[in-house]
């Protein structure tokens, strides 16, 4: 694979992971400890399985009386309002349909909504009485994006929806932010919640458990459901004689309360952000840092695998051919399920808000500046042709929705897939490349933002939008060109499969995978793994059948691979897919390569 921009037609389609515990990480920087003077939100979107991310700008719209929002099966039909705001939308979807709990949205008023699973709560999700008409799920984030004019109004909207309909999944935290403030609305399945504002002079790190502890009901920055304490006492989750009411201790399920995959991320993330090591087992909701938190430190936290610590052990990485840290037993902040990473730096005007985006794992891909409220996204992302229609169909299955496309987004994800297979030998060099690139880019971003602000001051909004949109497009293309150059350092080998065309109607149980190694290089059989791109290597990639590795004497090696994990990843998808083979030779050098298969 010489270049990132591959011209062969191909498809990338996905399966949705069932385990929501291994989900997102969110960072909030209060405006008084932000270098910009405004709130900063960083977010890693983590969703297991084979997923594609697409982007669009949904225009403001007027709706007829009686219109309702499309919803998941058996969920409530939420009435639509007469007029909705425009918003930028990062959509996560697979062949079986769009994710209900993944998408990020930033509206024209500068209100952001992202979320983290907090599964599991103690609430019995089989108890239908906790919901009205099946409750609300995906549409909670949608109504916030469509209706909120500030972070606080977004919180009020969320509370109204929860109290009226009830929240259907087990538990989740919604981060709702604008330039002035950020709130976490921590929701329990049903109609119970605790909404807390992050103090302006503090930072918060949200993994995948409830982080609200003891609650002061007189605090104006805290809003809770009226019977929050009484309900917990009724269920036996809280006893007044045990002391002050603690929301997380009362409502988090015992099996997920203070689990290491959450506490480790939260603890290490706060160390990176603040320099403070928190000794207590009871981690605080938020922490006051000694000074301002640079944007670069937020990116560093989202990229972390705990390098240099006791938690990043060689044997934990060794299960994967490239020695990558992502699909390991230790849950990292940047991990195998990270499908996109964003750092949102709010500005004085929504149009100037920068959404720094790594279109995959941030340890591998650079953060690229985007100003999506311009309404014109970079062409290389293949933005949605009709975002409003796509939104209406988000929850519907579409077997070829995530088709491989010859664009910048796919190029970056292909680079990520190859880099994962040769990670150990290349990470230190690549880390310096990312640092250098982003260091110089930050200064240029400040200049462009200042020029756009000057145009807005002169009432030249159209010119400001065009300036920012062109800048976004140019920087995306420049990033792809730089990754093309970086890819020349990676060891890529030709890979083919037999058969190359599979039938979904009559699935095969195995296939032959062949790959070419030059010279006298020999593969180490016990290091080989084969699987679908973007799917978890640890759980959905297959090793060759023992004893099937063969050599033809001309550089080509072949082996037989069972395809049950491949079919599990593909689910109902059809089309052409990228698959990847990774391994090491007998001298320990890693290699990787891609093959295409077609499912009819």
Coordinates of C-alpha atoms in Angstrom, one line a residue:
X1 CA 0.0 0.0 0.0
X2 CA 2.0 3.0 -1.3
X3 CA -0.5 5.7 -0.6
X4 CA -3.4 6.4 1.6
X5 CA -5.7 7.4 -1.2
X6 CA -6.8 4.0 -2.5
X7 CA -8.8 4.1 -5.7
X8 CA -10.3 0.6 -5.6
X9 CA -14.0 0.5 -4.8
X10 CA -14.6 -1.0 -1.4
X11 CA -16.9 -1.1 1.6
X12 CA -16.4 -0.6 5.3
X13 CA -19.3 -1.8 7.4
X14 CA -19.8 -2.5 11.0
X15 CA -21.3 -4.3 13.9
X16 CA -22.4 -2.7 17.2
X17 CA -20.7 -4.0 20.3
X18 CA -22.9 -5.2 23.1
X19 CA -20.7 -4.2 26.0
X20 CA -21.3 -0.6 26.8
X21 CA -19.1 -0.6 29.8
X22 CA -16.0 -0.1 27.6
X23 CA -17.2 3.3 26.4
X24 CA -16.3 7.0 26.3
X25 CA -14.1 9.4 28.2
X26 CA -14.9 13.1 28.6
X27 CA -12.9 16.0 30.0
X28 CA -14.3 19.4 31.0
X29 CA -12.1 22.5 31.7
X30 CA -13.9 25.3 33.5
X31 CA -13.5 28.7 31.9
X32 CA -11.4 30.2 34.7
X33 CA -8.7 27.6 34.2
X34 CA -8.9 27.6 30.4
X35 CA -6.3 29.4 28.3
X36 CA -9.1 30.9 26.1
X37 CA -11.3 32.2 29.0
X38 CA -14.0 29.9 27.8
X39 CA -15.0 26.3 28.5
X40 CA -13.1 23.4 26.8
X41 CA -14.6 19.9 26.4
X42 CA -12.6 16.9 25.3
X43 CA -14.2 13.7 24.3
X44 CA -13.2 10.2 23.1
X45 CA -16.1 8.4 21.5
X46 CA -15.7 4.7 22.1
X47 CA -18.0 2.1 20.6
X48 CA -17.0 -1.5 20.0
X49 CA -17.3 -3.3 16.7
X50 CA -17.2 -2.2 13.1
X51 CA -18.5 1.3 12.9
X52 CA -18.3 4.2 10.5
X53 CA -18.5 7.9 11.5
X54 CA -20.0 10.5 9.1
X55 CA -20.5 14.2 9.5
X56 CA -23.1 16.7 8.5
X57 CA -24.6 20.1 9.2
X58 CA -28.3 19.8 9.8
X59 CA -30.0 23.0 8.9
X60 CA -32.5 24.9 11.0
X61 CA -36.1 23.8 10.1
X62 CA -39.7 24.5 10.7
X63 CA -42.0 21.5 11.4
X64 CA -45.7 20.9 11.0
X65 CA -48.0 20.6 14.0
X66 CA -48.3 17.0 15.1
X67 CA -44.9 16.0 13.9
X68 CA -43.0 13.5 16.1
X69 CA -39.4 12.4 16.2
X70 CA -38.5 8.9 14.8
X71 CA -37.4 6.7 17.6
X72 CA -36.2 3.2 18.4
X73 CA -38.7 0.4 18.5
X74 CA -41.0 0.7 21.5
X75 CA -39.7 4.1 22.5
X76 CA -41.9 7.1 23.0
X77 CA -43.0 9.3 20.1
X78 CA -41.6 12.7 21.2
X79 CA -43.6 15.6 19.8
X80 CA -41.5 17.9 17.6
X81 CA -41.4 21.7 18.2
X82 CA -42.4 24.1 15.5
X83 CA -38.8 25.4 14.9
X84 CA -35.5 23.7 15.5
X85 CA -31.9 25.0 15.5
X86 CA -29.2 24.0 13.0
X87 CA -26.4 21.8 14.4
X88 CA -23.2 20.0 13.5
X89 CA -23.6 16.2 13.8
X90 CA -21.0 13.5 14.1
X91 CA -22.9 10.3 13.4
X92 CA -21.8 6.8 14.5
X93 CA -23.5 4.0 12.5
X94 CA -23.2 0.5 11.3
X95 CA -25.1 -1.9 9.0
X96 CA -27.7 -2.7 11.6
X97 CA -28.5 1.0 12.2
X98 CA -27.2 4.1 13.9
X99 CA -26.0 4.0 17.5
X100 CA -28.5 5.3 20.1
X101 CA -26.0 6.6 22.5
X102 CA -22.9 7.8 20.6
X103 CA -23.4 10.9 18.4
X104 CA -21.9 14.3 19.3
X105 CA -23.9 17.5 18.4
X106 CA -23.0 21.2 18.5
X107 CA -25.7 23.6 17.6
X108 CA -25.8 27.1 16.1
X109 CA -26.1 28.7 19.6
X110 CA -22.9 27.1 20.6
X111 CA -24.4 24.3 22.8
X112 CA -22.6 20.9 22.8
X113 CA -23.9 17.5 23.8
X114 CA -21.8 14.4 24.2
X115 CA -22.3 11.4 26.5
X116 CA -20.8 8.5 28.5
X117 CA -22.3 5.2 29.5
X118 CA -22.7 4.8 33.2
X119 CA -23.9 1.2 33.0
X120 CA -25.0 -0.3 35.0
X121 CA -27.3 1.5 37.4
X122 CA -29.2 -0.5 40.1
X123 CA -32.5 0.3 38.4
X124 CA -34.3 -2.8 37.0
X125 CA -34.6 -2.0 33.3
X126 CA -37.3 -4.7 33.0
X127 CA -39.6 -2.6 35.2
X128 CA -41.9 -1.0 32.6
X129 CA -43.4 1.3 35.3
X130 CA -40.3 3.4 35.3
X131 CA -41.0 4.8 31.8
X132 CA -43.9 6.5 30.0
X133 CA -44.7 5.0 26.6
X134 CA -41.4 3.3 26.4
X135 CA -39.2 6.2 27.4
X136 CA -36.6 8.3 25.6
X137 CA -33.2 7.2 24.3
X138 CA -31.5 8.6 21.1
X139 CA -33.9 11.5 21.0
X140 CA -32.6 13.0 24.3
X141 CA -29.5 14.3 22.7
X142 CA -31.4 15.3 19.5
X143 CA -33.9 17.5 21.4
X144 CA -31.0 19.2 23.2
X145 CA -29.2 20.0 20.0
X146 CA -32.4 21.1 18.2
X147 CA -33.9 23.3 21.0
X148 CA -31.2 24.5 23.5
X149 CA -30.0 28.1 23.3
X150 CA -27.5 27.7 26.2
X151 CA -26.0 24.9 28.3
X152 CA -28.4 25.7 31.1
X153 CA -31.4 25.6 28.8
X154 CA -30.1 22.3 27.5
X155 CA -30.1 20.9 31.1
X156 CA -33.7 22.1 31.6
X157 CA -34.7 20.4 28.3
X158 CA -33.0 17.2 29.3
X159 CA -34.7 17.2 32.7
X160 CA -38.1 17.9 31.2
X161 CA -37.7 14.9 28.8
X162 CA -36.5 12.6 31.6
X163 CA -39.3 13.6 34.0
X164 CA -42.0 13.3 31.3
X165 CA -40.9 10.1 29.5
X166 CA -38.2 8.4 31.6
X167 CA -34.8 7.4 30.3
X168 CA -34.8 3.9 28.8
X169 CA -31.2 2.6 29.1
X170 CA -29.6 1.6 32.4
X171 CA -27.6 4.7 33.0
X172 CA -25.7 7.5 31.2
X173 CA -24.1 10.9 31.7
X174 CA -24.8 13.7 29.3
X175 CA -22.3 16.6 29.2
X176 CA -24.0 19.7 28.0
X177 CA -21.8 22.7 27.5
X178 CA -21.4 26.2 26.0
X179 CA -18.7 28.8 26.2
X180 CA -19.7 29.9 29.8
X181 CA -20.5 26.7 31.6
X182 CA -20.7 22.9 31.4
X183 CA -23.0 20.5 33.2
X184 CA -23.1 16.8 33.7
X185 CA -26.6 15.3 33.8
X186 CA -26.2 11.9 35.3
X187 CA -29.3 9.8 34.5
X188 CA -30.6 6.6 36.0
X189 CA -32.9 4.4 34.0
X190 CA -36.3 5.8 34.6
X191 CA -37.0 9.3 36.0
X192 CA -34.1 9.9 38.4
X193 CA -31.1 12.1 37.8
X194 CA -28.5 14.4 39.3
X195 CA -27.3 17.4 37.2
X196 CA -24.2 19.2 38.4
X197 CA -22.4 22.2 37.0
X198 CA -18.6 21.9 36.8
X199 CA -17.1 24.8 38.7
X200 CA -15.5 27.5 36.6
X201 CA -12.1 27.0 38.3
X202 CA -12.1 23.2 38.2
X203 CA -11.6 20.3 35.8
X204 CA -13.6 17.1 35.6
X205 CA -12.8 13.7 34.0
X206 CA -15.8 11.4 33.2
X207 CA -15.1 7.7 32.5
X208 CA -18.1 5.3 32.6
X209 CA -19.6 5.5 36.1
X210 CA -21.5 8.0 38.1
X211 CA -19.1 10.6 39.5
X212 CA -21.6 12.7 41.5
X213 CA -21.0 12.0 45.2
X214 CA -22.5 13.8 48.2
X215 CA -25.1 16.3 47.2
X216 CA -25.9 19.7 48.7
X217 CA -29.5 20.4 47.8
X218 CA -29.1 24.1 48.5
X219 CA -26.3 24.5 45.9
X220 CA -27.7 26.4 42.9
X221 CA -25.3 24.4 40.7
X222 CA -27.0 21.1 41.6
X223 CA -30.4 19.9 40.3
X224 CA -31.8 16.5 41.3
X225 CA -35.0 14.7 40.9
X226 CA -37.4 15.4 43.7
X227 CA -37.5 11.9 45.2
X228 CA -33.9 11.0 44.5
X229 CA -33.0 10.2 48.1
X230 CA -36.4 8.8 49.1
X231 CA -36.5 6.4 46.1
X232 CA -33.0 5.1 46.9
X233 CA -34.0 4.6 50.6
X234 CA -37.2 2.8 49.5
X235 CA -35.2 0.4 47.3
X236 CA -32.7 -0.2 50.1
X237 CA -29.8 1.4 48.2
X238 CA -29.3 4.1 50.9
X239 CA -29.8 4.0 54.7
X240 CA -29.7 7.4 56.5
X241 CA -27.9 5.8 59.4
X242 CA -25.0 5.2 57.1
X243 CA -24.3 8.9 56.7
X244 CA -24.6 11.5 54.0
X245 CA -26.4 10.5 50.8
X246 CA -23.9 9.7 48.0
X247 CA -25.5 9.6 44.6
X248 CA -22.9 7.3 42.9
X249 CA -22.8 4.9 45.9
X250 CA -26.6 4.7 46.0
X251 CA -27.4 4.3 42.3
X252 CA -24.4 2.7 40.7
X253 CA -24.7 -1.1 40.4
X254 CA -22.3 -2.9 42.8
X255 CA -20.7 -4.8 39.9
X256 CA -19.7 -1.5 38.2
X257 CA -19.1 0.7 41.3
X258 CA -15.5 1.9 41.5
X259 CA -14.3 -0.6 38.9
X260 CA -10.7 -0.2 37.9
X261 CA -11.5 0.4 34.2
X262 CA -13.2 3.6 35.3
X263 CA -11.2 4.7 38.3
X264 CA -7.9 4.2 36.6
X265 CA -8.9 6.3 33.6
X266 CA -10.3 9.0 35.9
X267 CA -7.3 9.0 38.2
X268 CA -4.6 9.0 35.4
X269 CA -6.6 11.6 33.4
X270 CA -6.7 14.0 36.3
X271 CA -2.9 13.5 37.0
X272 CA -2.1 14.4 33.4
X273 CA -4.5 17.4 33.5
X274 CA -3.6 18.8 36.9
X275 CA -0.3 17.2 38.0
X276 CA -2.1 16.1 41.2
X277 CA -2.2 12.4 42.2
X278 CA -5.4 11.7 44.1
X279 CA -4.7 9.1 46.8
X280 CA -8.3 8.7 48.0
X281 CA -10.4 5.9 46.7
X282 CA -13.4 8.3 46.6
X283 CA -12.4 10.3 43.5
X284 CA -14.0 13.8 43.4
X285 CA -16.5 15.0 40.9
X286 CA -14.0 17.8 39.9
X287 CA -10.6 19.1 40.9
X288 CA -9.1 22.5 41.2
X289 CA -5.8 22.7 39.3
X290 CA -2.9 24.9 40.3
X291 CA -3.1 26.9 37.1
X292 CA -4.4 27.1 33.5
X293 CA -4.8 23.8 31.6
X294 CA -3.4 24.1 28.1
X295 CA -5.4 22.6 25.2
X296 CA -2.4 20.4 24.4
X297 CA -2.7 18.8 27.8
X298 CA -6.3 17.9 27.1
X299 CA -5.2 16.2 23.9
X300 CA -2.4 14.4 25.8
X301 CA -4.9 13.0 28.3
X302 CA -7.2 11.7 25.5
X303 CA -4.2 10.0 23.9
X304 CA -3.0 8.3 27.0
X305 CA -2.2 4.6 27.4
X306 CA -0.5 5.2 30.7
X307 CA 2.9 5.1 29.1
X308 CA 5.8 4.9 31.5
X309 CA 3.6 3.7 34.4
X310 CA 3.1 0.3 36.0
X311 CA -0.2 0.0 34.2
X312 CA 1.4 -0.2 30.7
X313 CA 3.1 -3.6 30.8
X314 CA 4.8 -5.3 27.9
X315 CA 3.0 -8.6 28.4
X316 CA -0.3 -6.9 28.2
X317 CA 0.5 -5.6 24.7
X318 CA 2.2 -8.8 23.5
X319 CA -1.1 -10.5 22.6
X320 CA -1.4 -8.3 19.5
X321 CA 1.2 -8.6 16.7
X322 CA 2.1 -4.9 16.6
X323 CA 2.5 -4.5 20.3
X324 CA -0.3 -1.9 20.4
X325 CA -1.8 -1.0 23.7
X326 CA -5.4 -0.7 22.6
X327 CA -7.1 -4.1 22.7
X328 CA -5.6 -5.2 26.0
X329 CA -6.9 -6.3 29.3
X330 CA -6.0 -2.9 30.8
X331 CA -8.6 -0.3 29.8
X332 CA -6.8 2.8 28.4
X333 CA -8.1 6.3 27.8
X334 CA -7.3 5.9 24.1
X335 CA -8.4 2.4 23.3
X336 CA -9.4 -0.1 20.7
X337 CA -12.9 1.1 20.5
X338 CA -12.1 4.8 20.1
X339 CA -13.8 5.8 16.8
X340 CA -13.3 9.6 17.1
X341 CA -11.7 12.1 19.5
X342 CA -12.6 15.8 19.7
X343 CA -11.5 18.8 21.7
X344 CA -14.0 21.6 21.5
X345 CA -12.6 25.1 22.3
X346 CA -15.5 27.4 22.6
X347 CA -15.1 31.0 21.5
X348 CA -16.8 34.4 22.0
X349 CA -19.1 33.6 19.0
X350 CA -20.3 30.1 18.1
X351 CA -19.0 30.4 14.6
X352 CA -15.5 30.7 15.9
X353 CA -15.7 27.6 18.0
X354 CA -13.0 25.1 17.0
X355 CA -13.7 21.4 17.0
X356 CA -10.3 19.8 17.0
X357 CA -10.9 16.3 15.6
X358 CA -8.9 13.2 15.3
X359 CA -10.9 11.0 13.0
X360 CA -10.1 7.8 14.8
X361 CA -7.6 7.1 17.6
X362 CA -5.9 10.3 18.7
X363 CA -2.6 8.5 19.5
X364 CA -2.3 7.7 15.8
X365 CA -4.1 10.5 13.9
X366 CA -3.6 14.2 14.3
X367 CA -6.1 16.6 15.7
X368 CA -7.3 18.8 12.8
X369 CA -9.2 22.1 13.3
X370 CA -12.8 22.3 12.2
X371 CA -15.3 25.1 12.4
X372 CA -18.4 23.2 11.5
X373 CA -20.9 25.9 12.4
X374 CA -19.8 27.5 9.1
X375 CA -22.2 25.0 7.6
X376 CA -19.7 23.7 5.1
X377 CA -17.6 20.7 6.0
X378 CA -14.4 19.6 4.3
X379 CA -15.1 17.8 1.0
X380 CA -12.6 15.0 2.1
X381 CA -15.0 13.9 4.8
X382 CA -17.7 13.1 2.2
X383 CA -20.2 15.0 4.3
X384 CA -23.8 14.0 4.3
X385 CA -25.5 15.1 1.1
X386 CA -28.9 15.5 2.8
X387 CA -28.3 15.7 6.6
X388 CA -31.9 16.2 7.5
X389 CA -32.9 13.0 5.6
X390 CA -30.0 11.1 7.1
X391 CA -31.1 12.2 10.6
X392 CA -34.6 10.9 9.9
X393 CA -33.1 7.6 8.9
X394 CA -30.4 7.4 11.5
X395 CA -31.9 4.5 13.4
X396 CA -32.7 2.4 10.4
X397 CA -30.5 -0.4 9.2
X398 CA -28.7 0.2 5.9
X399 CA -26.5 -2.7 4.7
X400 CA -24.3 -0.6 2.5
X401 CA -24.5 2.7 4.5
X402 CA -20.8 2.7 5.5
X403 CA -19.4 2.0 2.0
X404 CA -15.6 2.4 1.5
X405 CA -15.1 5.8 -0.1
X406 CA -12.1 7.3 -1.7
X407 CA -11.8 10.3 0.6
X408 CA -9.7 11.7 3.4
X409 CA -11.7 10.1 6.2
X410 CA -11.1 6.6 4.9
X411 CA -7.5 7.4 4.1
X412 CA -6.9 8.3 7.8
X413 CA -8.7 5.2 9.0
X414 CA -6.6 3.0 6.6
X415 CA -3.5 4.6 8.0
X416 CA -4.7 3.8 11.5
X417 CA -5.4 0.2 10.6
X418 CA -1.9 -0.4 9.2
X419 CA -0.2 1.6 12.0
X420 CA -1.9 -0.6 14.6
X421 CA -0.1 -3.7 13.2
X422 CA 3.4 -2.1 13.4
X423 CA 2.7 0.2 16.4
X424 CA 5.6 -0.7 18.7
X425 CA 8.4 0.0 16.2
X426 CA 6.9 3.3 15.0
X427 CA 5.1 4.9 17.9
X428 CA 7.9 7.1 19.3
X429 CA 8.8 8.5 15.9
X430 CA 5.1 9.1 15.1
X431 CA 4.5 10.8 18.4
X432 CA 7.2 13.4 17.6
X433 CA 5.6 13.8 14.2
X434 CA 2.1 14.5 15.7
X435 CA 3.6 16.9 18.3
X436 CA 5.5 18.9 15.7
X437 CA 2.5 19.1 13.3
X438 CA 0.1 20.2 16.0
X439 CA 2.5 22.7 17.6
X440 CA 2.8 24.7 14.4
X441 CA -0.8 24.2 13.5
X442 CA -2.0 25.8 16.7
X443 CA -0.3 29.1 16.0
X444 CA -1.8 29.2 12.5
X445 CA -5.3 28.4 13.9
X446 CA -5.1 31.4 16.2
X447 CA -4.3 33.6 13.2
X448 CA -7.2 32.3 11.1
X449 CA -9.6 32.7 14.1
X450 CA -8.4 36.3 14.6
X451 CA -9.0 37.1 10.9
X452 CA -12.4 35.6 11.0
X453 CA -13.3 37.5 14.1
X454 CA -12.2 40.7 12.4
X455 CA -14.5 40.0 9.4
X456 CA -17.4 39.3 11.8
X457 CA -16.8 42.6 13.5
X458 CA -17.2 44.2 10.1
X459 CA -20.5 42.4 9.5
X460 CA -18.9 40.2 6.9
X461 CA -20.3 36.9 8.1
X462 CA -20.3 35.2 4.7
X463 CA -16.6 36.0 4.2
X464 CA -15.7 34.8 7.6
X465 CA -17.5 31.5 7.0
X466 CA -15.8 31.1 3.7
X467 CA -12.4 31.8 5.2
X468 CA -12.9 29.2 8.0
X469 CA -14.4 26.6 5.7
X470 CA -11.5 26.9 3.2
X471 CA -9.0 26.7 6.1
X472 CA -10.7 23.5 7.4
X473 CA -10.6 21.9 4.0
X474 CA -7.0 22.8 3.4
X475 CA -5.8 21.5 6.7
X476 CA -7.6 18.2 6.3
X477 CA -5.9 17.7 2.9
X478 CA -2.6 18.7 4.4
X479 CA -3.0 16.2 7.2
X480 CA -3.7 13.4 4.7
X481 CA -0.6 14.4 2.7
X482 CA 1.5 14.3 5.8
X483 CA 0.2 10.9 6.8
X484 CA 1.0 9.6 3.3
X485 CA 4.6 10.6 3.9
X486 CA 4.6 9.0 7.3
X487 CA 3.2 5.8 5.9
X488 CA 6.3 5.3 3.8
X489 CA 8.0 4.3 7.1
X490 CA 5.6 1.5 7.8
X491 CA 6.0 -2.1 6.7
X492 CA 3.1 -3.0 4.5
X493 CA 2.8 -6.4 2.8
X494 CA 0.5 -7.7 0.0
X495 CA -2.4 -9.8 1.3
X496 CA -5.1 -11.7 -0.6
X497 CA -7.9 -14.1 0.4
X498 CA -9.4 -17.1 -1.3
X499 CA -12.3 -16.9 -1.9
X500 CA -12.5 -13.1 -2.4
X501 CA -16.2 -13.2 -2.7
X502 CA -18.4 -14.6 0.1
X503 CA -22.1 -15.3 0.1
X504 CA -24.2 -14.1 3.1
X505 CA -26.8 -16.7 2.1
X506 CA -24.3 -19.6 2.4
X507 CA -21.5 -18.4 4.7
X508 CA -18.2 -20.3 4.6
X509 CA -16.7 -21.5 7.8
X510 CA -13.1 -20.8 6.7
X511 CA -11.0 -19.1 4.1
X512 CA -7.3 -19.1 2.9
X513 CA -5.3 -16.0 3.6
X514 CA -2.1 -15.5 1.7
X515 CA 0.6 -12.8 2.2
X516 CA 4.0 -12.0 0.7
X517 CA 7.3 -11.6 2.6
X518 CA 10.4 -10.6 0.6
X519 CA 13.7 -12.4 0.8
X520 CA 14.2 -15.2 3.3
X521 CA 11.9 -13.6 5.9
X522 CA 9.7 -16.1 7.7
X523 CA 6.6 -15.4 9.7
X524 CA 6.2 -16.5 13.3
X525 CA 3.0 -18.6 13.1
X526 CA 1.8 -17.9 16.6
X527 CA 1.8 -14.1 16.0
X528 CA -0.6 -14.0 13.0
X529 CA -4.1 -12.5 13.3
X530 CA -6.6 -11.7 10.6
X531 CA -9.8 -9.7 10.9
X532 CA -12.1 -6.9 9.7
X533 CA -10.8 -3.4 9.9
X534 CA -12.0 -1.2 12.8
X535 CA -13.2 -4.2 14.8
X536 CA -11.6 -5.2 18.1
X537 CA -8.5 -7.3 17.5
X538 CA -8.7 -9.0 20.9
X539 CA -12.3 -10.2 20.4
X540 CA -13.0 -10.3 16.7
X541 CA -9.8 -11.3 15.0
X542 CA -8.8 -14.9 14.3
X543 CA -5.6 -16.8 14.5
X544 CA -4.7 -19.3 11.7
X545 CA -5.8 -22.9 12.2
X546 CA -2.8 -24.7 13.8
X547 CA -0.6 -26.4 11.3
X548 CA -2.0 -24.8 8.1
X549 CA 0.8 -22.3 7.4
X550 CA 2.5 -23.1 4.1
X551 CA 5.2 -21.6 1.8
X552 CA 5.3 -21.7 -2.0
X553 CA 9.0 -21.1 -2.3
X554 CA 8.5 -17.7 -4.0
X555 CA 7.8 -15.4 -1.1
X556 CA 4.1 -16.2 -0.6
X557 CA 2.8 -17.7 2.6
X558 CA -0.7 -19.0 3.2
X559 CA -2.8 -20.2 6.1
X560 CA -6.4 -21.2 6.8
X561 CA -8.5 -18.9 9.0
X562 CA -11.9 -19.7 10.6
X563 CA -14.5 -17.1 9.6
X564 CA -16.9 -17.2 12.4
X565 CA -15.5 -14.0 14.0
X566 CA -15.5 -12.3 10.7
X567 CA -19.2 -13.1 10.1
X568 CA -19.9 -11.8 13.6
X569 CA -18.3 -8.5 12.8
X570 CA -20.1 -8.2 9.4
X571 CA -23.6 -8.9 10.8
X572 CA -26.1 -8.0 8.0
X573 CA -23.7 -6.0 5.9
X574 CA -23.1 -6.6 2.2
X575 CA -20.5 -5.1 -0.2
X576 CA -16.7 -5.0 -0.2
X577 CA -14.7 -4.8 3.0
X578 CA -11.2 -4.1 4.1
X579 CA -9.6 -6.9 6.2
X580 CA -6.2 -6.8 7.7
X581 CA -3.5 -9.4 8.5
X582 CA -0.9 -8.7 11.2
X583 CA 2.1 -10.6 12.5
X584 CA 5.8 -10.7 13.2
X585 CA 8.6 -12.5 11.5
X586 CA 11.0 -14.9 13.3
X587 CA 13.3 -12.0 14.2
X588 CA 10.4 -10.1 15.9
X589 CA 9.8 -7.4 13.3
X590 CA 6.1 -6.6 12.8
X591 CA 4.3 -6.3 9.5
X592 CA 0.7 -5.8 8.3
X593 CA -1.3 -5.6 5.1
X594 CA -4.8 -5.3 3.8
X595 CA -7.0 -7.5 1.6
X596 CA -10.5 -6.8 0.2
X597 CA -13.4 -9.3 0.5
X598 CA -16.8 -8.9 -1.0
X599 CA -20.0 -10.1 0.6
X600 CA -23.0 -10.7 -1.7

